[in-house]
Protein backbone atom coordinates (compact mmCIF):
# COMPACT_ATOMS: atom_id res chain seq x y z
CA LEU A 1 186.31 83.56 153.98
CA ASP A 2 184.27 86.54 153.62
CA PHE A 3 181.06 88.31 154.67
CA ILE A 4 177.69 89.14 152.74
CA THR A 5 176.56 92.44 154.74
CA GLY A 6 173.63 94.77 154.25
CA LEU A 7 171.14 91.74 155.33
CA PRO A 8 167.53 92.86 156.86
CA PRO A 9 168.35 92.08 160.39
CA THR A 10 166.50 88.86 161.75
CA THR A 11 164.76 88.41 165.34
CA SER A 12 167.91 87.06 166.25
CA CYS A 13 169.63 90.46 165.70
CA HIS A 14 171.59 88.79 162.44
CA ASP A 15 172.35 91.06 159.56
CA ALA A 16 175.46 89.38 157.96
CA ILE A 17 176.70 86.07 156.90
CA VAL A 18 180.41 84.81 157.53
CA PHE A 19 180.74 81.90 154.78
CA VAL A 20 183.89 79.33 153.95
CA ILE A 21 184.55 77.53 151.17
CA ASP A 22 187.06 74.76 150.71
CA LYS A 23 189.03 74.87 147.65
CA PHE A 24 189.19 71.49 147.10
CA SER A 25 185.59 69.76 147.48
CA LYS A 26 183.93 73.90 147.33
CA MET A 27 182.11 73.09 150.50
CA GLY A 28 180.17 75.92 151.83
CA HIS A 29 179.23 76.92 155.34
CA PHE A 30 176.93 79.81 155.86
CA ILE A 31 177.12 81.21 159.57
CA PRO A 32 174.84 83.95 160.54
CA THR A 33 176.44 86.82 162.42
CA HIS A 34 175.83 90.71 162.88
CA THR A 35 177.77 93.66 161.95
CA PRO A 36 180.04 95.24 163.16
CA ALA A 37 181.85 91.96 164.10
CA ARG A 38 184.59 92.10 166.08
CA THR A 39 187.38 89.86 165.21
CA GLU A 40 187.27 88.05 168.26
CA GLU A 41 183.67 86.80 167.48
CA THR A 42 184.72 85.95 164.23
CA ALA A 43 187.49 83.81 165.33
CA GLN A 44 184.55 82.07 167.65
CA LEU A 45 182.49 81.24 164.96
CA PHE A 46 185.62 79.99 162.77
CA VAL A 47 186.37 77.23 165.40
CA ARG A 48 182.76 76.70 166.14
CA TYR A 49 181.53 75.82 162.58
CA ILE A 50 184.70 75.14 160.61
CA ILE A 51 187.82 73.87 162.63
CA SER A 52 185.09 71.64 164.48
CA GLN A 53 184.21 69.98 161.53
CA HIS A 54 187.25 70.24 159.12
CA GLY A 55 190.15 70.56 161.65
CA ILE A 56 192.53 73.55 161.21
CA PRO A 57 193.13 74.80 157.27
CA THR A 58 196.54 75.02 156.12
CA THR A 59 195.79 78.33 153.99
CA LEU A 60 193.07 80.56 154.57
CA ILE A 61 192.15 83.08 151.58
CA SER A 62 190.23 86.05 152.18
CA ASP A 63 190.14 89.92 151.26
CA ARG A 64 191.64 92.66 153.31
CA ASP A 65 189.01 93.34 155.38
CA PRO A 66 190.04 95.15 158.97
CA ASN A 67 188.87 91.64 160.60
CA PHE A 68 191.59 89.92 158.79
CA THR A 69 194.10 92.44 158.74
CA SER A 70 194.33 92.73 162.14
CA LYS A 71 197.25 91.98 164.77
CA PHE A 72 194.71 89.67 166.56
CA TRP A 73 193.72 87.60 163.42
CA LYS A 74 197.45 87.48 162.33
CA GLU A 75 198.84 85.78 165.74
CA LEU A 76 195.76 83.21 165.75
CA MET A 77 196.67 81.99 162.26
CA SER A 78 200.27 81.80 162.98
CA LEU A 79 199.54 80.15 165.99
CA LEU A 80 197.55 77.87 164.02
CA ARG A 81 199.93 77.60 161.55
CA THR A 82 197.29 78.55 158.81
CA LYS A 83 199.12 80.88 156.02
CA LEU A 84 197.18 83.79 155.39
CA ALA A 85 196.73 84.63 151.74
CA MET A 86 195.00 87.94 150.97
CA SER A 87 193.32 88.96 147.33
CA SER A 88 195.59 90.22 144.73
CA ALA A 89 196.19 94.21 144.61
CA TYR A 90 193.35 95.90 142.91
CA HIS A 91 191.20 92.51 141.97
CA PRO A 92 189.60 91.27 145.28
CA GLN A 93 188.40 88.10 142.63
CA THR A 94 191.74 86.44 143.96
CA ASP A 95 189.54 84.50 146.64
CA GLY A 96 186.89 84.11 143.57
CA GLN A 97 185.42 81.10 144.73
CA THR A 98 184.14 83.11 147.97
CA LYS A 99 183.07 85.91 145.71
CA ARG A 100 180.99 83.88 143.34
CA LEU A 101 179.51 82.14 146.15
CA ASN A 102 178.62 85.84 147.84
CA GLN A 103 176.27 86.50 144.73
CA ILE A 104 174.98 82.98 144.88
CA VAL A 105 173.77 82.91 148.60
CA GLU A 106 172.01 86.30 148.35
CA GLN A 107 169.84 84.84 145.14
CA LEU A 108 169.41 81.74 147.17
CA LEU A 109 168.19 83.52 150.28
CA ARG A 110 165.64 85.45 147.91
CA ALA A 111 164.29 81.94 146.78
CA ALA A 112 164.38 80.43 150.25
CA CYS A 113 162.85 83.54 152.18
CA LYS A 114 160.24 84.95 149.83
CA ASP A 115 158.02 86.26 152.55
CA GLU A 116 160.18 85.56 155.61
CA ILE A 117 162.86 87.96 154.87
CA PHE A 118 162.93 88.54 158.72
CA LYS A 119 163.78 85.00 159.54
CA TRP A 120 166.53 84.22 156.80
CA ASP A 121 169.19 83.09 159.26
CA LEU A 122 166.69 80.25 160.17
CA HIS A 123 166.86 78.77 156.74
CA LEU A 124 170.70 78.73 156.48
CA PRO A 125 170.94 75.00 157.56
CA VAL A 126 168.93 73.86 154.54
CA LEU A 127 170.44 76.51 152.21
CA ASP A 128 173.83 75.03 153.28
CA PHE A 129 172.63 71.29 152.73
CA ALA A 130 171.35 72.20 149.50
CA TYR A 131 174.50 74.24 148.24
CA ASN A 132 176.69 70.98 149.24
CA ASN A 133 174.34 68.37 147.69
CA ALA A 134 174.56 70.22 144.44
CA ILE A 135 176.95 68.88 141.89
CA HIS A 136 179.91 71.85 141.09
CA ALA A 137 180.87 72.80 137.50
CA ALA A 138 184.59 72.86 138.41
CA THR A 139 184.59 69.00 140.17
CA GLY A 140 181.71 67.35 138.59
CA LYS A 141 181.07 66.17 141.84
CA THR A 142 179.00 67.46 145.06
CA PRO A 143 181.06 68.68 147.95
CA PHE A 144 179.46 65.94 150.24
CA PHE A 145 180.48 63.44 147.90
CA LEU A 146 183.77 64.65 147.75
CA CYS A 147 184.58 65.00 151.55
CA TYR A 148 182.43 61.82 152.86
CA GLY A 149 182.52 59.41 149.59
CA ARG A 150 178.67 59.51 149.61
CA HIS A 151 175.40 61.39 148.89
CA PRO A 152 173.09 62.21 151.78
CA LEU A 153 169.57 61.47 151.63
CA THR A 154 167.54 64.46 150.89
CA PRO A 155 164.07 65.72 152.15
CA GLN A 156 160.94 64.10 150.63
CA LYS A 157 157.79 65.31 150.40
CA PRO A 158 155.21 63.43 153.07
CA THR A 159 152.81 60.86 150.93
CA ALA A 160 150.88 59.70 153.55
CA SER A 161 148.49 60.95 155.91
CA ALA A 162 150.18 62.19 159.26
CA THR A 163 148.90 61.76 162.73
CA ILE A 164 150.67 64.32 163.86
CA GLN A 165 150.25 67.57 162.03
CA PRO A 166 152.92 69.66 163.13
CA ALA A 167 155.49 66.77 162.41
CA HIS A 168 153.78 66.78 158.70
CA ASP A 169 153.85 70.24 158.62
CA PHE A 170 157.31 70.51 159.39
CA ILE A 171 159.03 68.08 156.58
CA THR A 172 156.74 69.67 153.85
CA THR A 173 158.13 73.16 154.66
CA MET A 174 161.65 71.74 154.88
CA HIS A 175 160.80 69.49 151.77
CA GLN A 176 159.50 73.16 149.90
CA LEU A 177 162.46 75.01 151.30
CA TRP A 178 165.15 72.52 149.97
CA ASP A 179 162.86 71.93 146.81
CA ARG A 180 162.90 75.80 145.76
CA THR A 181 166.68 76.48 146.82
CA HIS A 182 167.97 73.29 145.17
CA LYS A 183 166.02 74.50 141.72
CA ARG A 184 167.07 78.01 142.02
CA LEU A 185 170.91 76.56 142.74
CA LEU A 186 170.76 74.93 139.42
CA ASP A 187 169.39 77.85 137.35
CA ILE A 188 172.13 79.98 138.86
CA GLN A 189 174.91 77.16 137.93
CA GLN A 190 173.30 77.28 134.16
CA GLN A 191 173.38 81.09 134.13
CA GLN A 192 177.11 81.10 135.35
CA LYS A 193 177.80 78.45 132.52
CA ARG A 194 176.54 80.84 129.83
CA GLN A 195 178.15 83.50 131.02
CA ALA A 196 181.75 82.21 131.36
CA ASP A 197 181.43 80.63 128.10
CA ARG A 198 180.90 83.98 126.45
CA HIS A 199 183.79 85.68 128.37
CA ARG A 200 186.44 82.94 128.39
CA ASN A 201 189.66 84.26 127.74
CA ASP A 202 192.49 82.41 127.62
CA HIS A 203 195.70 84.27 128.82
CA THR A 204 199.40 83.82 127.16
CA ILE A 205 201.15 85.73 130.26
CA THR A 206 203.92 83.20 131.74
CA VAL A 207 206.88 84.15 134.11
CA GLY A 208 209.92 86.09 132.59
CA ASP A 209 207.41 88.32 130.44
CA GLN A 210 207.25 91.46 130.33
CA VAL A 211 203.50 92.81 130.54
CA LEU A 212 201.64 96.25 130.85
CA LEU A 213 199.48 97.22 133.64
CA ASP A 214 196.11 98.84 133.65
CA THR A 215 195.78 102.05 135.20
CA ARG A 216 192.33 102.14 136.01
CA ASN A 217 193.10 101.64 139.67
CA LEU A 218 195.92 103.93 140.28
CA ASP A 219 194.72 107.58 141.33
CA ILE A 220 195.70 109.75 138.51
CA SER A 221 193.04 111.78 137.74
CA HIS A 222 194.49 114.60 138.90
CA LEU A 223 197.22 114.28 135.92
CA PRO A 224 196.63 116.46 132.56
CA SER A 225 194.44 114.35 130.43
CA LYS A 226 197.10 113.84 127.86
CA LEU A 227 199.12 112.32 130.51
CA ARG A 228 196.57 109.63 131.63
CA PRO A 229 197.77 106.37 129.81
CA ARG A 230 195.24 103.47 129.80
CA PHE A 231 198.25 101.05 131.13
CA CYS A 232 201.74 101.83 132.23
CA GLY A 233 204.75 99.56 131.89
CA PRO A 234 206.47 97.25 130.81
CA PHE A 235 207.05 95.39 133.79
CA LEU A 236 208.60 92.06 134.80
CA VAL A 237 206.89 88.91 135.32
CA GLU A 238 208.55 87.56 138.32
CA ALA A 239 206.04 84.72 139.47
CA GLN A 240 202.82 83.00 139.08
CA VAL A 241 200.93 83.39 142.44
CA THR A 242 197.84 81.53 141.14
CA PRO A 243 196.62 80.46 137.66
CA VAL A 244 195.26 83.79 137.14
CA THR A 245 197.44 86.28 139.32
CA PHE A 246 200.91 87.17 138.77
CA ARG A 247 203.96 89.23 140.90
CA LEU A 248 205.27 92.03 138.76
CA ARG A 249 208.74 93.72 139.26
CA LEU A 250 207.48 97.00 140.09
CA PRO A 251 209.68 100.53 140.98
CA ALA A 252 211.01 100.52 144.30
CA THR A 253 208.88 103.69 145.16
CA TRP A 254 205.56 102.03 144.44
CA LYS A 255 204.32 101.14 147.65
CA ILE A 256 201.44 98.63 146.77
CA HIS A 257 200.87 95.10 146.57
CA ASN A 258 202.89 93.63 143.48
CA ALA A 259 200.39 90.69 142.63
CA PHE A 260 197.83 91.38 139.97
CA HIS A 261 194.87 89.45 138.50
CA VAL A 262 195.35 88.76 134.92
CA GLN A 263 192.65 91.13 133.62
CA LEU A 264 194.53 93.63 134.69
CA LEU A 265 197.60 92.89 132.50
CA LYS A 266 198.40 92.38 128.90
CA PRO A 267 201.59 91.43 126.99
CA TYR A 268 203.70 94.08 125.85
CA ARG A 269 205.07 94.07 122.62
CA ASP A 270 208.37 96.10 121.91
CA PRO A 271 207.39 98.65 119.26
CA ASN A 272 211.13 98.63 118.33
CA THR A 273 210.80 95.22 117.14
CA ILE A 274 207.11 95.75 115.11
CA PHE A 275 208.19 99.06 113.93
CA VAL A 276 211.86 99.91 113.48
CA GLY A 277 212.49 103.56 114.56
CA ARG A 278 209.22 104.08 116.61
CA GLN A 279 210.01 105.73 119.71
CA PRO A 280 209.33 103.69 122.86
CA PRO A 281 206.44 104.15 125.02
CA PRO A 282 206.48 106.99 127.98
CA PRO A 283 207.67 105.84 131.19
CA PRO A 284 204.93 104.81 133.77
CA PRO A 285 204.41 107.42 136.84
CA VAL A 286 206.25 106.58 140.10
CA LEU A 287 204.74 106.37 143.27
CA VAL A 288 205.78 109.12 145.82
CA LYS A 289 203.87 108.45 149.18
CA ASN A 290 201.42 106.29 147.68
CA GLU A 291 200.52 108.62 145.33
CA PRO A 292 201.22 108.60 141.33
CA GLU A 293 203.86 111.34 139.81
CA TYR A 294 205.23 111.59 136.63
CA GLU A 295 208.97 112.72 136.62
CA VAL A 296 209.73 116.08 135.48
CA ASN A 297 212.42 116.42 132.55
CA SER A 298 212.86 120.30 132.73
CA VAL A 299 210.72 123.74 133.34
CA LEU A 300 210.08 125.87 130.02
CA ALA A 301 208.65 128.60 131.55
CA HIS A 302 206.52 130.57 134.40
CA ARG A 303 203.46 132.76 134.51
CA ARG A 304 201.99 134.47 137.59
CA ARG A 305 197.92 134.36 137.96
CA GLN A 306 195.99 137.05 139.13
CA ASN A 307 195.93 135.70 142.76
CA GLY A 308 199.70 135.84 142.50
CA THR A 309 200.27 131.71 142.53
CA VAL A 310 203.07 131.39 140.35
CA GLU A 311 202.64 128.06 137.71
CA LEU A 312 205.42 126.53 135.80
CA LEU A 313 205.35 125.11 132.29
CA ILE A 314 206.61 121.46 132.72
CA ARG A 315 208.28 119.13 130.19
CA TRP A 316 207.68 115.63 131.53
CA LYS A 317 210.50 113.19 131.33
CA GLY A 318 210.03 110.70 128.29
CA TYR A 319 207.33 113.09 126.70
CA ASP A 320 207.18 115.21 123.88
CA PRO A 321 207.91 118.94 124.39
CA SER A 322 204.13 119.46 123.16
CA GLU A 323 202.46 117.49 125.97
CA ALA A 324 204.10 120.18 128.42
CA SER A 325 201.36 121.53 131.14
CA TRP A 326 201.19 124.14 133.33
CA VAL A 327 201.66 123.25 137.52
CA PRO A 328 201.13 125.20 140.24
CA GLU A 329 204.65 125.91 141.97
CA SER A 330 203.48 124.44 145.29
CA ASP A 331 203.07 120.79 143.55
CA MET A 332 206.95 121.17 142.43
CA GLY A 333 207.90 119.63 146.00
CA ASN A 334 209.47 116.39 144.74
CA ALA A 335 211.16 117.95 141.95
CA ARG A 336 213.29 121.03 143.31
CA ARG A 337 216.25 120.01 140.94
CA PRO A 338 214.50 120.86 137.84
CA LEU A 339 212.83 124.05 139.35
CA HIS A 340 216.45 125.15 140.88
CA ASP A 341 218.06 124.62 137.19
CA TYR A 342 215.06 126.98 135.89
CA LEU A 343 215.51 129.62 138.42
CA VAL A 344 219.27 129.53 138.25
CA LYS A 345 218.77 130.55 134.24
CA GLN A 346 216.29 133.18 135.09
CA GLY A 347 219.05 134.78 137.39
CA VAL A 348 216.99 134.53 140.40
CA THR A 349 216.71 132.32 143.46
CA SER A 350 212.93 131.82 144.39
CA THR A 351 209.68 131.92 142.71
CA THR A 352 208.86 134.84 144.14
CA GLN A 353 211.45 137.23 142.14
CA LEU A 354 210.02 136.00 138.77
């Protein structure tokens, strides 16, 4: 379940699409809506277009949109006995089917609407039909066939002259719209296949392994440049949530979701088993109030700036003294013990006496 937003407003005041894709059959439904949509309105659309046709789902995968993390939505799904599955930390592609479908729908809309960009909501039923009657690469079948065991008849171009011209024009327009959408969908599938073949990456991570975690999504920009490792860890892989998502055993102070996409992980190789005597990698930062902080080993020196503020030369735990860096005394709120030890050595009781 996901949203496509930022679409041009139609004459019916629609500027977004809520769409749902079935993980088994790959069947998708495209529902016009507006932004901001209240959670109750999204629930009504879900009942009207999804539950009415397919029944109540056992599991519903979505991102962490406020609609789907609200108390109302959680309670509603609980009453329906539908399990909510949110995107893994830092990788919204956990609900990858809907993300890929998001891109496909946008391209199909451009192909279908052409000069009628403010009437795109009128074309959604044909787009829905074309998508569900196209062979899906993952199953080798069309969503229609997997759901109903048959292929539906498709719009055909009128061959005989019509006695009622509006009816003839209606069918001609419907056929042209379906034909454009279907051909564009085939082009998209070929592009995706070529791209997937170029970037295919079969991982070897299993439960029980030690892995390193990519730090690209951790806010560590305020740390000294030398202390910004690309990966941190290692961490134990506790469970495999999906074929490409793993749950890690993180430090208790890390108040973040502990499931990560495999693209953010890489196998850890103990350097001591490869190069005897090599020092182990420095420890990762710990999260304090959702902010990553490196642990202070000791205070080496101090200095006072022209504006009167005191800065401390910090040696970081697990790092070489050459990587020590100056830190404002005001940033030492979570490292009072090393600061206290330094003040004792200096024979003072506060930094104002330094």
